[in-house]
Coordinates of C-alpha atoms in Angstrom, one line a residue:
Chain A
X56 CA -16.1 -23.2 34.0
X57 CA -17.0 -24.4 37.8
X58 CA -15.4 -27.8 37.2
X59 CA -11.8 -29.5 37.1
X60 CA -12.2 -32.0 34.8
X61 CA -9.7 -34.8 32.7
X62 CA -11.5 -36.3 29.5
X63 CA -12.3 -40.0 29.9
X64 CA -11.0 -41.9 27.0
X65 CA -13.7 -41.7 24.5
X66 CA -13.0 -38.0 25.3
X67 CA -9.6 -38.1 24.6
X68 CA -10.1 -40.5 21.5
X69 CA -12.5 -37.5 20.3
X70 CA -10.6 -35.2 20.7
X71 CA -7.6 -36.3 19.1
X72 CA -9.2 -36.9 16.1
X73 CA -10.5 -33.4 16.0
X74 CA -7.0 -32.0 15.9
X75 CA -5.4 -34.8 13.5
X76 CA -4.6 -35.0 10.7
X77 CA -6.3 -31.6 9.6
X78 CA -8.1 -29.6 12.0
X79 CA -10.8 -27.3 10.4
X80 CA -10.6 -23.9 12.2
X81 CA -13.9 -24.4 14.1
X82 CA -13.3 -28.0 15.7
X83 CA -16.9 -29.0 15.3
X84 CA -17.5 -30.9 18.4
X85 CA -15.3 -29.5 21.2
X86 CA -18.0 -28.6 22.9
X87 CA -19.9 -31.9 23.2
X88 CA -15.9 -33.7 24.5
X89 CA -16.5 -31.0 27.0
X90 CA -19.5 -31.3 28.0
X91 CA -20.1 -35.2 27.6
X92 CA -16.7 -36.8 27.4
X93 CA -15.2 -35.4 30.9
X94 CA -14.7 -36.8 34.7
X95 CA -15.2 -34.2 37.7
X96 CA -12.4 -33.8 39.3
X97 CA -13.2 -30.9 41.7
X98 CA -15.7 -28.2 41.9
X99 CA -13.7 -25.2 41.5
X100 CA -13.8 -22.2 39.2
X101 CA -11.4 -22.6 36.0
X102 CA -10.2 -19.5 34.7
X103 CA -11.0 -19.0 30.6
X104 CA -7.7 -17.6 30.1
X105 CA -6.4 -16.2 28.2
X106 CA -3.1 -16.1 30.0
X107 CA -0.5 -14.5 27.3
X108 CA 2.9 -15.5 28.4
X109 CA 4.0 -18.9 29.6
X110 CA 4.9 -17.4 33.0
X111 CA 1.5 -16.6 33.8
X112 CA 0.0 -19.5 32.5
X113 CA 2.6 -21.6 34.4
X114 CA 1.4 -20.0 37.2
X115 CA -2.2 -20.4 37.5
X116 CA -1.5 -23.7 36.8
X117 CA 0.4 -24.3 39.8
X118 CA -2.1 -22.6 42.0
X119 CA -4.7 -25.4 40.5
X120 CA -3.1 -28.1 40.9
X121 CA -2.3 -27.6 44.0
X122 CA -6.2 -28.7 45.3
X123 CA -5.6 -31.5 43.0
X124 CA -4.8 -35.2 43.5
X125 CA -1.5 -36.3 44.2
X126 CA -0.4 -37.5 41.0
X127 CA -2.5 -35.4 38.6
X128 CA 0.4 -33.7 37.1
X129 CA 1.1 -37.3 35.4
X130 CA -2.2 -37.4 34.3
X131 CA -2.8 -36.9 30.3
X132 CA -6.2 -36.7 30.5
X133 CA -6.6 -33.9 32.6
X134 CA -3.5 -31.8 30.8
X135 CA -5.6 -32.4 27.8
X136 CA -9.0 -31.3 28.9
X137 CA -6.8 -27.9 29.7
X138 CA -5.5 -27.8 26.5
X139 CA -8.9 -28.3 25.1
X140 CA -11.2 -25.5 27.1
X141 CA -8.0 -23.2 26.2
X142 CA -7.7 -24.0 22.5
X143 CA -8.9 -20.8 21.3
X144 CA -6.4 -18.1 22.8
X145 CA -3.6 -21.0 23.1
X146 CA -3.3 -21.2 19.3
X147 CA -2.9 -17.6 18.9
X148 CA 0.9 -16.7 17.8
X149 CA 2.9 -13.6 17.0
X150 CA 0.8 -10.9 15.6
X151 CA -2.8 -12.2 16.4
X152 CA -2.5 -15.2 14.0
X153 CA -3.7 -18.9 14.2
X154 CA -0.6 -20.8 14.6
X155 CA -1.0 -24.6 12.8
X156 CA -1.9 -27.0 15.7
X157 CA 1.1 -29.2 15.2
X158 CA 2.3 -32.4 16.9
X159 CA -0.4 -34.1 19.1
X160 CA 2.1 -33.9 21.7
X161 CA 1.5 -30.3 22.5
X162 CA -2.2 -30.7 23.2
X163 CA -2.5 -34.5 24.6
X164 CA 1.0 -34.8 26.6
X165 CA 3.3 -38.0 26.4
X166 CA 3.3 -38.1 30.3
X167 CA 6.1 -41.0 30.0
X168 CA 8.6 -39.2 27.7
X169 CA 10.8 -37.0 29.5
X170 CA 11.6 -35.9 25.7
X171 CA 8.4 -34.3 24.6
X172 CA 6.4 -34.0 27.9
X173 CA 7.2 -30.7 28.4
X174 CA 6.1 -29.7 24.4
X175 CA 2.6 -29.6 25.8
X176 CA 1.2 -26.1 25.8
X177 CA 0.1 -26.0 29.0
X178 CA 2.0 -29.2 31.2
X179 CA 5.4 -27.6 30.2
X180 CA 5.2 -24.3 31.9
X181 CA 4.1 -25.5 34.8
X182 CA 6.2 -28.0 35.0
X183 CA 9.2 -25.4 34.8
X184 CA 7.5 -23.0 37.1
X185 CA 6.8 -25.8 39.6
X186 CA 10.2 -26.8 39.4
X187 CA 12.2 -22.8 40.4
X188 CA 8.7 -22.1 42.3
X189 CA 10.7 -20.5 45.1
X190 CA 12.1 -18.1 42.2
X191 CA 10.4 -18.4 39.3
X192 CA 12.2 -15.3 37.6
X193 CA 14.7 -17.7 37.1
X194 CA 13.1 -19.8 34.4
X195 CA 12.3 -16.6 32.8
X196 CA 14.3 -17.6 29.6
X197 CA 11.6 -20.4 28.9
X198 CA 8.5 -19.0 30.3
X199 CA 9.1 -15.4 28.9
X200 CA 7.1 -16.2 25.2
X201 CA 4.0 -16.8 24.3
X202 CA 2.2 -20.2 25.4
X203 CA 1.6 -21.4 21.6
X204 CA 5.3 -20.6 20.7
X205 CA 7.5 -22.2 23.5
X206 CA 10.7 -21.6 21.0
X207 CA 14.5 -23.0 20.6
X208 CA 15.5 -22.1 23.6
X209 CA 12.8 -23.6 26.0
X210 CA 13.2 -26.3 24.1
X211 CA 16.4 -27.0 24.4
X212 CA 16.9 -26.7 28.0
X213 CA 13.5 -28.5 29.0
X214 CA 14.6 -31.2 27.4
X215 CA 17.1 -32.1 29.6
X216 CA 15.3 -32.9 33.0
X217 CA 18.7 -32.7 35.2
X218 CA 19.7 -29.0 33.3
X219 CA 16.2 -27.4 33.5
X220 CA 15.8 -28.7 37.3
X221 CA 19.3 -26.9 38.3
X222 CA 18.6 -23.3 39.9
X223 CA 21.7 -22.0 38.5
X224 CA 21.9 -23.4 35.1
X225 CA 18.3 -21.8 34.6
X226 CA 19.3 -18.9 36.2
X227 CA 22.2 -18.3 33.6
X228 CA 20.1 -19.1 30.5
X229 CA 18.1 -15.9 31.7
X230 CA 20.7 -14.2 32.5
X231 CA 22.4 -14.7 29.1
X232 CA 19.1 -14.7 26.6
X233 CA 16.6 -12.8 28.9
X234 CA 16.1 -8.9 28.0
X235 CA 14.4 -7.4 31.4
X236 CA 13.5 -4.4 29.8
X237 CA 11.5 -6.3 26.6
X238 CA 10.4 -9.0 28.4
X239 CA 11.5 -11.0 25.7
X240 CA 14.7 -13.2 24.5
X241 CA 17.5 -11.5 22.8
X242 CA 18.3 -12.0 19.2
X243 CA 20.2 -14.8 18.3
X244 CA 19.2 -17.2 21.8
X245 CA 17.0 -19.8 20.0
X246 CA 19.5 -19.7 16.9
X247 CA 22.1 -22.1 15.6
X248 CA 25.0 -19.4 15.9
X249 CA 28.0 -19.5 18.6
X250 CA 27.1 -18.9 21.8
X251 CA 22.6 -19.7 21.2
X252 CA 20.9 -22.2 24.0
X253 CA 21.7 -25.0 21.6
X254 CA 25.4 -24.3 22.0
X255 CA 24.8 -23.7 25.6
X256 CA 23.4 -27.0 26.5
X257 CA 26.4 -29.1 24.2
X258 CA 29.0 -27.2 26.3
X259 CA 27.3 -27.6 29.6
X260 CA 27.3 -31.0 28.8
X261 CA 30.5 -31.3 27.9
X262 CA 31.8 -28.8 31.2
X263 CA 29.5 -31.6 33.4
X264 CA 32.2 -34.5 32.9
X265 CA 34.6 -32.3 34.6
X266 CA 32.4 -30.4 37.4
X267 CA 28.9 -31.1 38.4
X268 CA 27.4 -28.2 36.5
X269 CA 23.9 -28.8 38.6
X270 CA 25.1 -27.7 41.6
X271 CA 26.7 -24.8 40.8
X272 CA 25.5 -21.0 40.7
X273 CA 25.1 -19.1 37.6
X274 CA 28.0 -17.1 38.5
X275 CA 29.8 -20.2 38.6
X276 CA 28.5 -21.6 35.2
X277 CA 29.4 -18.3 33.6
X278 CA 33.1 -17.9 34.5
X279 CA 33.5 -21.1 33.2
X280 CA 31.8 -20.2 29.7
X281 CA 34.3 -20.0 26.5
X282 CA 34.5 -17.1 24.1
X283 CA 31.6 -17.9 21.7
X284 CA 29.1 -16.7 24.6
X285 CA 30.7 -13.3 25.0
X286 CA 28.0 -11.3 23.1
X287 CA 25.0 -12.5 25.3
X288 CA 27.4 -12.8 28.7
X289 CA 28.0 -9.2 28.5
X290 CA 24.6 -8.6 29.5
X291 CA 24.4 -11.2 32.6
X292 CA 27.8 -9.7 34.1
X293 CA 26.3 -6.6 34.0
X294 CA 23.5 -7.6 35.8
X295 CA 25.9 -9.6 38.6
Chain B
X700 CA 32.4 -37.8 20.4
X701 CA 34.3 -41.0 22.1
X702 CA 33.4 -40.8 25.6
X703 CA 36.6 -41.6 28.1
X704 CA 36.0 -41.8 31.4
X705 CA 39.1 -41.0 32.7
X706 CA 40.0 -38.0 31.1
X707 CA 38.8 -35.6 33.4
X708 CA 40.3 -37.3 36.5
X709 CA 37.5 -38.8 38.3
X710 CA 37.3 -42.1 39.1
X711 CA 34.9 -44.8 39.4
X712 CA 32.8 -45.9 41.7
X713 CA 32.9 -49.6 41.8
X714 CA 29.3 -51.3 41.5
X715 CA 30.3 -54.4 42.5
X716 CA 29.2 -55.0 46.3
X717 CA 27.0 -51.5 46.0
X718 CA 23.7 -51.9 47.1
X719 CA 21.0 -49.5 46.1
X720 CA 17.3 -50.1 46.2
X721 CA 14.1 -48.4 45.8
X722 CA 10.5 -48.7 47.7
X723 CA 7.7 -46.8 47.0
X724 CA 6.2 -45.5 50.5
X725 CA 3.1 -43.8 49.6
X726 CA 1.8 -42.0 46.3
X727 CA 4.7 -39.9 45.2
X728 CA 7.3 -41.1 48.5
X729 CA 10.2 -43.4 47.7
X730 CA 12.5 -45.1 50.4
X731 CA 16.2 -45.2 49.2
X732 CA 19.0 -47.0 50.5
X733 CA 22.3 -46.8 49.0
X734 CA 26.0 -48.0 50.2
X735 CA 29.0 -48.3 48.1
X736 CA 32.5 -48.1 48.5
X737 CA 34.5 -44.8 48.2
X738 CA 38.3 -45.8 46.1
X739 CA 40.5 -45.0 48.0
X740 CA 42.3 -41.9 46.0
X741 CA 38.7 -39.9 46.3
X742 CA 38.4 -41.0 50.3
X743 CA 41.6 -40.4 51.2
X744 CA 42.3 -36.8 49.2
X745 CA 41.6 -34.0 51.8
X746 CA 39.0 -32.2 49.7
X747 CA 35.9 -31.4 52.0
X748 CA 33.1 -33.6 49.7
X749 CA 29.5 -33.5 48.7
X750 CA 27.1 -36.6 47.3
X751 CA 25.2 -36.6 45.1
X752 CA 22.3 -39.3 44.5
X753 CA 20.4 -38.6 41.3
X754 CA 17.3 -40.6 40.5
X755 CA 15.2 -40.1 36.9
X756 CA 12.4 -42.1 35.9
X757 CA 10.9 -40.7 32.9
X758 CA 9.7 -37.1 33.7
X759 CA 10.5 -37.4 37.2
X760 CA 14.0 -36.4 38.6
X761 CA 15.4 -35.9 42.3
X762 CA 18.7 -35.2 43.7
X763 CA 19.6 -36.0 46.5
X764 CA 23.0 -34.1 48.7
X765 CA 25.0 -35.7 51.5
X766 CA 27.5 -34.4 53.4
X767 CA 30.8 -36.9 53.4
X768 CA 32.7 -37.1 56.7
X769 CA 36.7 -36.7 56.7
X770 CA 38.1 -40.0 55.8
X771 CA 35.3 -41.6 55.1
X772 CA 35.7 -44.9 52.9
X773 CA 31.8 -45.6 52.8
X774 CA 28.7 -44.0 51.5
X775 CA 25.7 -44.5 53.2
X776 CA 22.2 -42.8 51.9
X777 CA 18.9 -44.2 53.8
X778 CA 16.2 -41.7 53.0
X779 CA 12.5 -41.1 52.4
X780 CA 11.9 -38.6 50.1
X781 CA 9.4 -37.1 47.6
X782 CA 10.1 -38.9 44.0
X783 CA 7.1 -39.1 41.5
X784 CA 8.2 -42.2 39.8
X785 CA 8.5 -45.6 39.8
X786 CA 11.5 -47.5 41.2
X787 CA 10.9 -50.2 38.5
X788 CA 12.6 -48.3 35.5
X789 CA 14.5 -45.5 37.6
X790 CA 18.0 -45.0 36.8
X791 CA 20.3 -43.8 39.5
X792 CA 23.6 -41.4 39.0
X793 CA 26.2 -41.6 42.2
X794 CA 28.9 -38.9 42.3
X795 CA 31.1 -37.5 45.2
X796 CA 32.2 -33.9 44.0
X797 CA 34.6 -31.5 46.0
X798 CA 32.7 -29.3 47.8
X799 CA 34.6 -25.9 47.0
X800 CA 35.1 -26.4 43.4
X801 CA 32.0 -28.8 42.1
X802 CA 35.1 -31.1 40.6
X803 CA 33.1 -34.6 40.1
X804 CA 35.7 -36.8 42.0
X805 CA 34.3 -40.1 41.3
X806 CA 31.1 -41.8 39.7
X807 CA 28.9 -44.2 39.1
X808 CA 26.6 -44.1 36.3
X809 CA 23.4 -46.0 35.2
X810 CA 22.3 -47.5 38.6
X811 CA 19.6 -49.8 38.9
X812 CA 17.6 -50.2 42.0
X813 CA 16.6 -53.3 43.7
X814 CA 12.9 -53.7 45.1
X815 CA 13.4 -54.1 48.9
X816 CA 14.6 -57.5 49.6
X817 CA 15.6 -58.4 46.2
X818 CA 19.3 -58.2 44.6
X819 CA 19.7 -55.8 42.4
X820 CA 19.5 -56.2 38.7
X821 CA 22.7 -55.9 36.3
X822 CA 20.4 -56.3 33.3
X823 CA 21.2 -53.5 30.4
X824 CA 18.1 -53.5 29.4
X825 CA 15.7 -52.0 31.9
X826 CA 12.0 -53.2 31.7
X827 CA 9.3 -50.7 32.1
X828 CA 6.0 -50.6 32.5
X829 CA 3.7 -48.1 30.3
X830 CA 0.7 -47.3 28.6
X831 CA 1.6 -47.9 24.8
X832 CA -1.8 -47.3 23.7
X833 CA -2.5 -50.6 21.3
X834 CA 1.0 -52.1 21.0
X835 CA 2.7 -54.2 23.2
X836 CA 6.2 -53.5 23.6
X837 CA 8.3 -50.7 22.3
X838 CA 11.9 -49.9 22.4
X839 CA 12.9 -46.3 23.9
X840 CA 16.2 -44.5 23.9
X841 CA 14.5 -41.2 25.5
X842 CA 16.0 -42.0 28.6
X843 CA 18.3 -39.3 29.6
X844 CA 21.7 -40.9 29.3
X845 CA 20.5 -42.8 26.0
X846 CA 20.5 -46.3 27.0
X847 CA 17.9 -48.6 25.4
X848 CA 14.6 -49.4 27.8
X849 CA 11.7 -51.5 27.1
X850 CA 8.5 -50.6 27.1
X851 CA 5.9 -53.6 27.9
X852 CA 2.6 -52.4 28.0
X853 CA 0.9 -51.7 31.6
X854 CA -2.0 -53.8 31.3
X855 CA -0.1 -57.0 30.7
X856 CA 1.4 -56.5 34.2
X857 CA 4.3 -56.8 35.5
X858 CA 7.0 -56.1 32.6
X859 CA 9.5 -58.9 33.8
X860 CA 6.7 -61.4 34.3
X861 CA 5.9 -60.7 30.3
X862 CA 9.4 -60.2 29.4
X863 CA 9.8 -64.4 30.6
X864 CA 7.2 -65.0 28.9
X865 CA 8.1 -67.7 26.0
X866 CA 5.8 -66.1 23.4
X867 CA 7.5 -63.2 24.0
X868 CA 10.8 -64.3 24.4
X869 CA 10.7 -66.3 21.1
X870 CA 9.0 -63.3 18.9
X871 CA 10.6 -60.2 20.7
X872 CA 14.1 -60.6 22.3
X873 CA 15.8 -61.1 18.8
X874 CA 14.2 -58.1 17.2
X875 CA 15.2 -56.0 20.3
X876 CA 18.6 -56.8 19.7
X877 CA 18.7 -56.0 16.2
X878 CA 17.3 -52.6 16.6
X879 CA 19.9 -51.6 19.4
X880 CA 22.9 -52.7 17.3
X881 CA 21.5 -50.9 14.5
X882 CA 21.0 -47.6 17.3
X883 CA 24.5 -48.1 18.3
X884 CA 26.0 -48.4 14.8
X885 CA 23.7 -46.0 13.0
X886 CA 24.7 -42.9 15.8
X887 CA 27.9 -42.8 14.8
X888 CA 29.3 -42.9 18.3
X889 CA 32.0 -45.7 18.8
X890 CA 31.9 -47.5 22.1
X891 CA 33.8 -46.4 24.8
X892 CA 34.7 -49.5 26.1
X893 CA 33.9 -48.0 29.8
X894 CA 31.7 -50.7 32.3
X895 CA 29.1 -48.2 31.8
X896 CA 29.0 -47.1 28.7
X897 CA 25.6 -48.5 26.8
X898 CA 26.7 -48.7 23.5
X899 CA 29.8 -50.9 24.8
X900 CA 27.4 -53.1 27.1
X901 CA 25.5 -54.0 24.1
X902 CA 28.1 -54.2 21.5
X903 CA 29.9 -57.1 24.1
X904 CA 26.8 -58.9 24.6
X905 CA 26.6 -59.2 20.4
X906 CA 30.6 -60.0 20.1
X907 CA 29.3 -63.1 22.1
X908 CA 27.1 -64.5 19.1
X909 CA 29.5 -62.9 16.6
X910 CA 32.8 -61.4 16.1
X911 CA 32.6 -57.7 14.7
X912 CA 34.4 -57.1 11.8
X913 CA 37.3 -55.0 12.6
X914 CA 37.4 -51.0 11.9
X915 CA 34.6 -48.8 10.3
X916 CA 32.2 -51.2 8.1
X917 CA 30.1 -50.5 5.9
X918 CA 26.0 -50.3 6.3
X919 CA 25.7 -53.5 4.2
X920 CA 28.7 -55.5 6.4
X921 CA 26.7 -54.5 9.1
X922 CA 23.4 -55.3 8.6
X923 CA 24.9 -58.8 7.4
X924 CA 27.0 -59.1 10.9
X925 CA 23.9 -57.9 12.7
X926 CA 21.3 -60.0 11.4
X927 CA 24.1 -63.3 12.0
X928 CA 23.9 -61.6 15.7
X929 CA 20.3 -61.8 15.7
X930 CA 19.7 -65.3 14.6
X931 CA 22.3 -66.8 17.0
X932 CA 21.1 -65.1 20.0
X933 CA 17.4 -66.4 18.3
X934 CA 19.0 -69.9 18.5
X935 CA 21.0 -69.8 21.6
X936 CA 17.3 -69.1 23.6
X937 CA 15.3 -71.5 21.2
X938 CA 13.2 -69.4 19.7
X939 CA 11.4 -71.4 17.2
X940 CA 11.4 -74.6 20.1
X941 CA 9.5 -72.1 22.2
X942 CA 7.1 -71.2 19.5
X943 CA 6.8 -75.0 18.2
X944 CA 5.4 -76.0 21.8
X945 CA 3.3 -73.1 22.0
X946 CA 1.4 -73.9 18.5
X947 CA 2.2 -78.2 19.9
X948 CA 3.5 -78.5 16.2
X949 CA 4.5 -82.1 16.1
X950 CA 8.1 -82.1 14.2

């Protein structure tokens, strides 16, 4: 592909009635939104992917956007033309397999709702990556999986907007649920047990009424964790 | 959980005489000004101290960190900076914290900024304008402390302009209310009774139009005492009179 494009809105109307209510494996007529139902935005090669964590995905993002318009980032039209030249490989899941296409929310974003914008397959990685771009190792906990699985715990700290922008509560969810050497999140993180991201996010919460939790360093954050985190903050005082 | 602002020592910031308003500058660059008064047990405490300026609109978030001099009784924030929102709809968090220990000394939640010349709004329900694709208006609790905002859509222009409108005033404004007592009651959460707690900002407004009945009621006791909320704050802003002139129904 030569050309940044967004879908215009008959593009956008096409396409999501492609994916809803039941999507037929092929998506007849994805390549005529493409090809007919787009604006040019910029003539500039567009990689075809696949990009198979949302690390790298994040990050090739970033680099286009960053010959973009002010203000595209906002823009649901282009975030959906992505998701719609990148369909094939971004449906792909654990083991190869099709995942189910799910809410229209990960393929055409709700640029307004800081609660589901960063569902979108492709807007929420970058937006993450953006955000810790001077360190984006930190974010690892969310951007470590696979683009069509963003999982519990990405979702439950990109959800709050003032949590996921802090450098050192992101840094101590990868510190706690990031395994280096698997490049993958440890057992239990995205669960309901004691001491999962879930739990993490009510008790930072909570801890924020006291201290203000977004300024301070992951060290910080960790002394102040109780007991019920013990089996994953074993691993991130090691790494201190 | 009951919320109590007071329990972890800080205190708050008063928002009476604060001013704090919002100017967008360019594509994604806002001009802030804030000043407010510091109490005096946070000003005068010898803690070295650190504010913080949070703004959120939607997706878009920005801190911003000031240094606070020795002594100081006064905040004063005059900025430019990068913020890829709108100051109609964004929602500002004040806090002095001790530098050392990140301690939040004092707070003010749930600000609303002024556009530049104008006094700033006290209304607890923040308009906003976006695309609702087909629909009008829309009620949304997404924002990130919870409190009710309405959506008017984009096109109709500018959301206070529509919100006065007495079409919309007559067939909206009641329903509105309904659905945020019904929030309020249905989460489970009681009212703090704080200034800046939502669900207690709403809940006083209703206990205007109708006294709540005392303790936990029950769903049915509460639709009944909602919907009597409802139709007196209908009647107290002439709802059908609106409509009658509208249609110039003769009586």
């Amino acid at each position: 592909m030569n050309q940044i494009c967004r879908l215009t809105p008959k593009g956008l109307q096409a396409f999501e009635n492609l994916i809803a209510p039941s999507p037929s494996e092929s998506l007849p007529g994805r390549d005529e939104i493409l090809e007919d139902l787009v604006e040019i935005l910029e003539n500039q090669q567009v990689s075809p992917g696949p990009f198979w964590t949302r690390f790298e995905l994040g990050k090739y993002c970033c680099s286009l956007l960053a010959d973009l318009p002010v203000g595209i980032d906002r823009d649901r039209a282009f975030w959906a033309w992505l998701s719609l030249l990148w369909v094939d490989w971004l449906r792909i899941g654990k083991n190869g397999k099709r995942v189910a296409f799910g809410k229209l929310h990960r393929w055409i974003p709700e640029v307004e709702k800081s609660r589901t914008f960063h569902r979108h397959l492709v807007a929420g990685p970058t937006l993450i990556y953006s955000t810790h771009r001077d360190e984006p190792r930190r974010a690892m906990a969310v951007l470590c999986g696979l683009p069509s699985a963003p999982g519990e715990v990405a979702e439950q700290l990109m959800s709050n907007r003032e949590l996921s922008w802090s450098p050192g509560v992101m840094e101590l969810a990868t510190r706690l649920y990031f395994n280096p050497e698997t490049g993958s999140l440890r057992k239990g993180a995205g669960g309901k047990e004691e001491g999962a991201a879930r739990r993490l996010v009510d008790v930072l919460w909570q801890l924020d009424r006291t201290w203000d939790v977004a300024s301070m360093s992951s060290g910080e954050l960790l002394d102040l964790l109780p007991g019920e985190f013990d089996r994953f903050s074993k691993y991130a005082q090691v790494e201190e | 959980m009951i919320r109590k602002l007071n329990a972890t020592g800080r205190v708050r910031i008063p928002q009476s005489g604060m001013r704090f308003s919002m100017a967008k500058i360019g594509k994604r660059r806002m001009r802030v000004d804030l000043s407010a008064s510091i109490p005096e047990e946070v000003s005068s405490s010898a803690a070295r101290k650190r504010v913080l300026l949070d703004l959120r609109q939607g997706t878009a978030f920005r801190r911003e960190t000031v240094e606070l001099e020795a002594g100081a009784s006064q905040v004063s924030i005059s900025i430019d900076c990068e913020f890829d929102g709108d100051p109609e709809g964004a929602v500002g968090t004040l806090r002095i914290i001790d530098k050392a220990s990140h301690k939040v000394l004092a707070e003010a939640k749930r600000l609303r900024p002024a556009r530049a010349g104008e006094a700033r709004s006290t209304s607890i329900l923040p308009l906003i304008s976006a695309d609702l694709d087909g629909e009008v208006w829309r009620l949304d609790f997404e924002s990130t402390d919870g409190g009710p905002r309405l959506l008017i859509e984009r096109e109709l222009g500018h959301p206070g302009e529509v919100a006065r409108y007495p079409a919309f005033l007559a067939l909206v404004l009641a329903e509105v209310l309904r659905r945020i007592l019904t929030a309020v009651i249905q989460s489970g959460d009681e009212p703090s009774g704080e200034e800046d707690d939502w669900r207690s900002q709403w809940m006083n407004l209703a206990e205007k139009f109708a006294e709540r009945p005392a303790g936990r009621i029950a769903r049915d006791d509460a639709n009944d005492w909602i919907d009597l909320v409802a139709r007196r704050f209908a009647r107290s802003h002439r709802a059908v009179d609106r409509m009658r002139s509208i249609f110039e129904i003769d009586e």
